Coordinates of C-alpha atoms and ligand atoms in Angstrom, one line a residue:
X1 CA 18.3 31.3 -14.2
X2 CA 17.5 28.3 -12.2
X3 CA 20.6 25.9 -11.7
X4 CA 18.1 22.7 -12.7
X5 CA 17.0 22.9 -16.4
X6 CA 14.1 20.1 -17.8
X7 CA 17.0 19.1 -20.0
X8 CA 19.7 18.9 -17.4
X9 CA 21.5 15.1 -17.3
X10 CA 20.1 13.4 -14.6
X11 CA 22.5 12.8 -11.9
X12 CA 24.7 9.6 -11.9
X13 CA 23.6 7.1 -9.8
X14 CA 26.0 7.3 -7.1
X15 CA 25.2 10.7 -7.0
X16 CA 21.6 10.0 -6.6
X17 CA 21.8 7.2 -4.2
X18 CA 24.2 9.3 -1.9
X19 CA 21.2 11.7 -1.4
X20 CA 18.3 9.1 -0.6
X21 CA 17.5 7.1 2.3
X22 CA 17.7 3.5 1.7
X23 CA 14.8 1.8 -0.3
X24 CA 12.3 0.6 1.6
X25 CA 10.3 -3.0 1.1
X26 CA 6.9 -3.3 2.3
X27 CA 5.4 -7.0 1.9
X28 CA 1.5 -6.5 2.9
X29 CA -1.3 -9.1 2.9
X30 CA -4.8 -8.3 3.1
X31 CA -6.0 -11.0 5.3
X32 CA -9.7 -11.7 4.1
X33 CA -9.9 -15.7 4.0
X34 CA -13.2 -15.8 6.0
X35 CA -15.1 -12.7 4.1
X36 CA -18.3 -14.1 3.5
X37 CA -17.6 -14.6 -0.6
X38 CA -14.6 -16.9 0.2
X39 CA -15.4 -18.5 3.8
X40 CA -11.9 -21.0 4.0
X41 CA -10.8 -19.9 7.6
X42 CA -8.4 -23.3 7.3
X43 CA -6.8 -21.7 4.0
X44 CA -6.5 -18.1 5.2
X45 CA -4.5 -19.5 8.1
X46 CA -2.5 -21.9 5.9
X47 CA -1.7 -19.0 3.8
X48 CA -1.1 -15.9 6.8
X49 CA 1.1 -18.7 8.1
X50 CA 3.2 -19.7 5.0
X51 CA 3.4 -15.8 4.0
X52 CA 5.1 -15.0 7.1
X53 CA 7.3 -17.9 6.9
X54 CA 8.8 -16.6 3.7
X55 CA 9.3 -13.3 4.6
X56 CA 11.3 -14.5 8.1
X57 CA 13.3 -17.2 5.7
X58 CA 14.3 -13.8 3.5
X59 CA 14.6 -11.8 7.4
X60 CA 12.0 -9.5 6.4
X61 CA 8.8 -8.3 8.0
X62 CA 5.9 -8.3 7.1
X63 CA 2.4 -5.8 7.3
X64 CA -1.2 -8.1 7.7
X65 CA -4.0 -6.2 7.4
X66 CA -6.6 -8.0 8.7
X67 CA -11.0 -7.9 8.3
X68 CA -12.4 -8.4 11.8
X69 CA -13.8 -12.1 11.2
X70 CA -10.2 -13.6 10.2
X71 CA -8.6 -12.1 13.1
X72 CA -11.2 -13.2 15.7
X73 CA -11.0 -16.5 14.4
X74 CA -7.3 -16.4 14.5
X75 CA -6.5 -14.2 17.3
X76 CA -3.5 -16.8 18.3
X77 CA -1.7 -16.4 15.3
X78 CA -2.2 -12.6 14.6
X79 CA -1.4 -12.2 18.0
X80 CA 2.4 -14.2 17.5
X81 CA 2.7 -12.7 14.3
X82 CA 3.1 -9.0 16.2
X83 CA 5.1 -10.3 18.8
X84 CA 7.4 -11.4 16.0
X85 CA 8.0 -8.1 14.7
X86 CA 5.3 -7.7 11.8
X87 CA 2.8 -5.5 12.2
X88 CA -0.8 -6.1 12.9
X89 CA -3.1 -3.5 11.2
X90 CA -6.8 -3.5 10.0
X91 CA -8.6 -4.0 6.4
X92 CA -11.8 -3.2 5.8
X93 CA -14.7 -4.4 3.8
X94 CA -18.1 -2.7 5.4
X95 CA -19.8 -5.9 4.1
X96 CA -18.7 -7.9 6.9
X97 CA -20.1 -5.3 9.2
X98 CA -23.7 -4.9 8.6
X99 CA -23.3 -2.5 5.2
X100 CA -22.9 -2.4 1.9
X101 CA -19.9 -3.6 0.4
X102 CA -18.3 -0.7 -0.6
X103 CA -17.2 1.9 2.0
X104 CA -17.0 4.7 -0.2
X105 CA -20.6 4.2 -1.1
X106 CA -21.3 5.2 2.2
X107 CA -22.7 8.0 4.0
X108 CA -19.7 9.4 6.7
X109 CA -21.8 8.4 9.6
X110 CA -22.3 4.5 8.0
X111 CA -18.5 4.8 7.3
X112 CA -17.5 6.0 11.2
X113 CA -20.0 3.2 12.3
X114 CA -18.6 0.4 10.1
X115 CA -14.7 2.3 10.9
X116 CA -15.4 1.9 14.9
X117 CA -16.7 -1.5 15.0
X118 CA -13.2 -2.3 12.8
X119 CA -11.3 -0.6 15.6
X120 CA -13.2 -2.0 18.7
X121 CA -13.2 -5.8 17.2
X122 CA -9.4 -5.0 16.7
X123 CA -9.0 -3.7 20.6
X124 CA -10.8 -6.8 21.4
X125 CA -8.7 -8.9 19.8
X126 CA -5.4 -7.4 20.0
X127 CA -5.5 -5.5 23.1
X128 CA -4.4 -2.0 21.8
X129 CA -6.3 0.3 19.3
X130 CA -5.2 -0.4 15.7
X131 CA -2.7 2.2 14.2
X132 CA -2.9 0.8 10.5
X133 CA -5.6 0.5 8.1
X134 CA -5.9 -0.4 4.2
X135 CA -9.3 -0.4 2.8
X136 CA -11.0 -3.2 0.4
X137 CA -11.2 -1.9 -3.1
X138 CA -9.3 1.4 -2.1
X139 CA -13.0 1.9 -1.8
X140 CA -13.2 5.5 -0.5
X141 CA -14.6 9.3 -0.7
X142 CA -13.6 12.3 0.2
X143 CA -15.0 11.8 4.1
X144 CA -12.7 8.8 4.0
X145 CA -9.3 9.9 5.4
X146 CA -10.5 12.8 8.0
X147 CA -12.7 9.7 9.3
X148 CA -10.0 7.4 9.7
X149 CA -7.9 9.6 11.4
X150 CA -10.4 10.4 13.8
X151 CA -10.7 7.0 14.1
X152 CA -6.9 7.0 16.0
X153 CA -5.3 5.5 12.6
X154 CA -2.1 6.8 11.7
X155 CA -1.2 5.2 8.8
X156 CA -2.0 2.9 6.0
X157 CA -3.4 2.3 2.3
X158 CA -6.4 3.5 1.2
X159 CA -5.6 4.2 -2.6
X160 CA -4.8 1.9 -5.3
X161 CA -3.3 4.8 -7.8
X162 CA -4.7 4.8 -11.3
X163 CA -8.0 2.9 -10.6
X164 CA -11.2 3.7 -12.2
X165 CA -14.0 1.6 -10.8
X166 CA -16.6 4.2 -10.0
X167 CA -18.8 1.2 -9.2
X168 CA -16.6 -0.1 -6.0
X169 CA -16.2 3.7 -5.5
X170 CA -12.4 3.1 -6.0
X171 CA -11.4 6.2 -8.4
X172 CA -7.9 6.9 -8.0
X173 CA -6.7 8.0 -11.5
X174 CA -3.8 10.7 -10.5
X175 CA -3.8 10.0 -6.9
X176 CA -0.2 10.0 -5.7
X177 CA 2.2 7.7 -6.6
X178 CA 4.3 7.7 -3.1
X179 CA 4.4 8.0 0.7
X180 CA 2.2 11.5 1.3
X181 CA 0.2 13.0 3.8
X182 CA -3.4 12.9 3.2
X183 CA -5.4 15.5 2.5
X184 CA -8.2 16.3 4.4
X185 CA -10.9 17.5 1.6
X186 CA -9.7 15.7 -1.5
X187 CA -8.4 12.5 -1.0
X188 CA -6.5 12.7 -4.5
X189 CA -3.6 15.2 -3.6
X190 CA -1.0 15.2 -0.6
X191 CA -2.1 17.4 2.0
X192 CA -1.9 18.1 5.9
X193 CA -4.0 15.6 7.4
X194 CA -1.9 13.1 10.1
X195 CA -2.4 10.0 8.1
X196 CA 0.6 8.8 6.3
X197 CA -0.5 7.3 2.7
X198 CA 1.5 4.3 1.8
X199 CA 0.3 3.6 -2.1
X200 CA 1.0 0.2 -3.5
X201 CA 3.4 0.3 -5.9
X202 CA 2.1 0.7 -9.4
X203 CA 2.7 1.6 -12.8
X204 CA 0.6 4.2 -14.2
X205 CA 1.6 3.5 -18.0
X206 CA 0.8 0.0 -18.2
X207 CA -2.8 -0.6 -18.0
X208 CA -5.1 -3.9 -17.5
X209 CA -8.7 -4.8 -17.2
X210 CA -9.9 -2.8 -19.9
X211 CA -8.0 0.3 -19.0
X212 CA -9.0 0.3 -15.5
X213 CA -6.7 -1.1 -13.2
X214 CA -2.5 -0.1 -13.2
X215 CA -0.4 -3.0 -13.4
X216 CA 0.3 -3.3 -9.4
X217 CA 2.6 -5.2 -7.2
X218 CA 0.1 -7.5 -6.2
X219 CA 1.8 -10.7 -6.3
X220 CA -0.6 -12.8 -7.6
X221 CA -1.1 -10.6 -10.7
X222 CA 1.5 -11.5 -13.0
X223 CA 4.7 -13.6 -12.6
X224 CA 8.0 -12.5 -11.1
X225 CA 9.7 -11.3 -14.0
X226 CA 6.8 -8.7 -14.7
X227 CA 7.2 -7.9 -11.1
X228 CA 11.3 -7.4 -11.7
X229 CA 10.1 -4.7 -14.2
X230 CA 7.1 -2.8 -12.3
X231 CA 10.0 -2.3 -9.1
X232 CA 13.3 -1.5 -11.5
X233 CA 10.9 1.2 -13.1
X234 CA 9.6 2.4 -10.1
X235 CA 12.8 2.8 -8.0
X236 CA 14.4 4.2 -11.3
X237 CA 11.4 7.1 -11.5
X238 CA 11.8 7.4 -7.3
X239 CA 15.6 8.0 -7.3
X240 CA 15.3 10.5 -10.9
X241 CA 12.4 12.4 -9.1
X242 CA 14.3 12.7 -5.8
X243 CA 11.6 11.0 -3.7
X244 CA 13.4 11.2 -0.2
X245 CA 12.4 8.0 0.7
X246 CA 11.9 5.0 -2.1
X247 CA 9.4 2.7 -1.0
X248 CA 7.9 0.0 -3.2
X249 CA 4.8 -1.6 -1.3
X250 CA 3.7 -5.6 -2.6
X251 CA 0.6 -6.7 -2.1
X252 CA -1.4 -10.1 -1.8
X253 CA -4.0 -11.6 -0.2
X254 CA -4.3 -14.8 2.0
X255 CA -5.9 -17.2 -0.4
X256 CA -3.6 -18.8 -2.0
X257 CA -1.1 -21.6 -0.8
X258 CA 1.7 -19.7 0.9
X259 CA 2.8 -22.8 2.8
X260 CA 3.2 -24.6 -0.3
X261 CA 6.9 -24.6 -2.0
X262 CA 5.4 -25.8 -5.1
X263 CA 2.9 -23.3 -5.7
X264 CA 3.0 -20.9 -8.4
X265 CA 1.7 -17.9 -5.9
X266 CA 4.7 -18.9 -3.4
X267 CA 7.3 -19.0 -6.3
X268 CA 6.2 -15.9 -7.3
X269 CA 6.8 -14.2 -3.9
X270 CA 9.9 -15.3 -3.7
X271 CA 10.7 -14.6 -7.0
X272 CA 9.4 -11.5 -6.3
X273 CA 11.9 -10.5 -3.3
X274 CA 14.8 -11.6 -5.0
X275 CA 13.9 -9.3 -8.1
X276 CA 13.8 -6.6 -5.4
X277 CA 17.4 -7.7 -4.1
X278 CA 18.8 -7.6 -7.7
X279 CA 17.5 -4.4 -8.7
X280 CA 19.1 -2.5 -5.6
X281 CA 22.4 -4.4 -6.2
X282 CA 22.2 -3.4 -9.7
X283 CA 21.5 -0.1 -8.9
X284 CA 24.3 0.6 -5.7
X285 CA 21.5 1.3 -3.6
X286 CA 20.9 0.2 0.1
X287 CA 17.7 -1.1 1.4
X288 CA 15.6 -1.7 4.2
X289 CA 12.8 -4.2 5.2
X290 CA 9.6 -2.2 7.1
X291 CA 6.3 -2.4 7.9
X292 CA 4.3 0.5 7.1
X293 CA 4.5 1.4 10.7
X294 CA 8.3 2.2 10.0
X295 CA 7.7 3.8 6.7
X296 CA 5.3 6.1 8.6
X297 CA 7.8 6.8 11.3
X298 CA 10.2 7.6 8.9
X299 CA 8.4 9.9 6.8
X300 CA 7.5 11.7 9.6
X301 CA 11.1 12.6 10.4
X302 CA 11.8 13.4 7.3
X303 CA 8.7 15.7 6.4
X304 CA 7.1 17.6 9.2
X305 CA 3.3 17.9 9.0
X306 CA 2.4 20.7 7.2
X307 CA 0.2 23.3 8.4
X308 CA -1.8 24.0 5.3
X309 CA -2.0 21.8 2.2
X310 CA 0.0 23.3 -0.6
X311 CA -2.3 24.3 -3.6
X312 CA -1.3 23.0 -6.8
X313 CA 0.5 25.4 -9.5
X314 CA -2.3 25.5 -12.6
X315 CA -0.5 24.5 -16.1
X316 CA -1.7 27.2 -18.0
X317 CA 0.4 27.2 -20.7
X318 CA -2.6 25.9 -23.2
X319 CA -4.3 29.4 -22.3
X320 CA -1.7 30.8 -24.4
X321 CA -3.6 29.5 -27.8
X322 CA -6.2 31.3 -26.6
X323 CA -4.8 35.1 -27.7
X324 CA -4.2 35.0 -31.3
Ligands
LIG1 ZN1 -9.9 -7.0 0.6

């Protein structure tokens, strides 16, 4: 008989949080002020700057992903941003490179074009290949992930878990909730591609726009209190399911008035981060700050590669109606 029963108590929380690592926060921006629908490049860098200045007032770093047009025309600060520990990464919307919007509308040799000229304009720019990548929309197919790690990119966010928006080509309804490796064929399961999946955190029970969008930690979604109750849930599922590292991932993007004390948007980040700080006092639990470069790192260590993706056990318990 196994020693783990459905109906076993869960463990205490000490006992939990003696076998985790600490939780990690991830504060990540998709940088997009000069995309062609919004066109303020004097509001993106208002906003990348303000962002960042919050995070360093709270001593955390932050991840930027960045479309090619905002960070050629704001290489300077992109470039100081990285020397001051945040990371530096790419975000991708294949209408700002000669395509459709929508890169998982594409063919996989439109996506490796519209992928390469992301990675060369980042070279350019930064003077190393990019490592990091999240994609607009979590617009993606199946050619997606193999692409991008062929690409060089190591790491990132391509899913938004729970989406169904078959129009942006952003269907991610089951996709896994935490850190994973992709999979190479079916970009829904973990699997044993060398691309470390960092999902924004999300709650699959609560849903908005009609059913088909999770309530995320994008910061600009709700207010902080809703926030408060999206992370204490998540990091109370993460430590129950044994998830060997807890992340929970925030989002945003850099249109709104960071640099402002007074804005909503600003109070809610900070609102945001000290939720975060409560909940793991609350809970006994240590935490971290990280980039998604040190989640990846991490998560390496703790999970080799494997060689095959596992295949997942098929529930056939309803077959059993079947024999009467
Ligand atoms: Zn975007």
């Amino acid at each position: 008989m196994s020693s783990k029963q459905p109906n076993d108590a869960p463990p205490s929380r000490k006992e939990a949080a003696s076998t985790i690592e600490p939780v990690r926060l991830v504060m990540s921006i998709d940088c997009e002020a000069l995309q062609q629908s919004i066109a303020d490049p004097a509001l993106g860098e208002r906003s990348t700057r303000g962002f960042a200045d919050v995070l360093e007032a709270n001593k955390l770093r932050g991840t930027f992903y960045v479309i090619s047009p905002d960070l050629e025309a704001h290489a300077a600060v992109y470039r100081d941003l990285d020397r001051r520990g945040h990371e530096v990464g790419v975000h991708i919307h294949a209408g700002e490179h000669d395509a459709p919007e929508f890169l998982g509308l594409l063919s996989a040799e439109e996506q490796r074009r519209v992928i390469q000229d992301n990675v060369d304009r980042f070279a350019q720019v930064m003077g190393r290949p990019p490592l990091s990548v999240c994609l607009g929309y979590g617009s993606a197919n199946d050619a997606t992930y193999p692409l991008l790690a062929d690409a060089g990119f190591r790491h990132g966010g391509a899913s938004i878990p729970g989406r169904r928006l078959p129009q942006c080509a952003s269907c991610w309804d089951g996709a896994p909730l935490d850190v994973h490796y992709a999979h190479r064929w079916f970009r829904m399961l973990p699997g044993d591609l060398d691309f470390v999946e960092i999902p924004p955190t999300v709650d699959p029970d609560s849903r908005m726009w009609g059913g088909k969008h999770c309530q995320d930690l994008r910061i600009e979604l709700v207010d902080a209190k809703s926030h408060w109750h999206l992370m204490d849930k998540t990091i109370a599922r993460q430590v129950r399911d044994g998830v060997a590292m807890p992340v929970v991932r925030a989002t945003t993007h850099n249109i709104f008035e960071y640099d402002d004390p007074r804005n909503f948007r600003r109070q809610t980040l900070e609102g945001t981060i000290q939720g975060f700080l409560d909940i793991c006092q609350r809970r006994e639990l240590s935490w971290q700050t990280a980039t998604s470069a040190d989640v990846a790192e991490r998560f390496r260590a703790l999970h080799s590669l494997p060689t095959t993706a596992a295949v997942p056990e098929l529930d056939t318990r309803g077959r059993q109606f079947t024999k009467a």
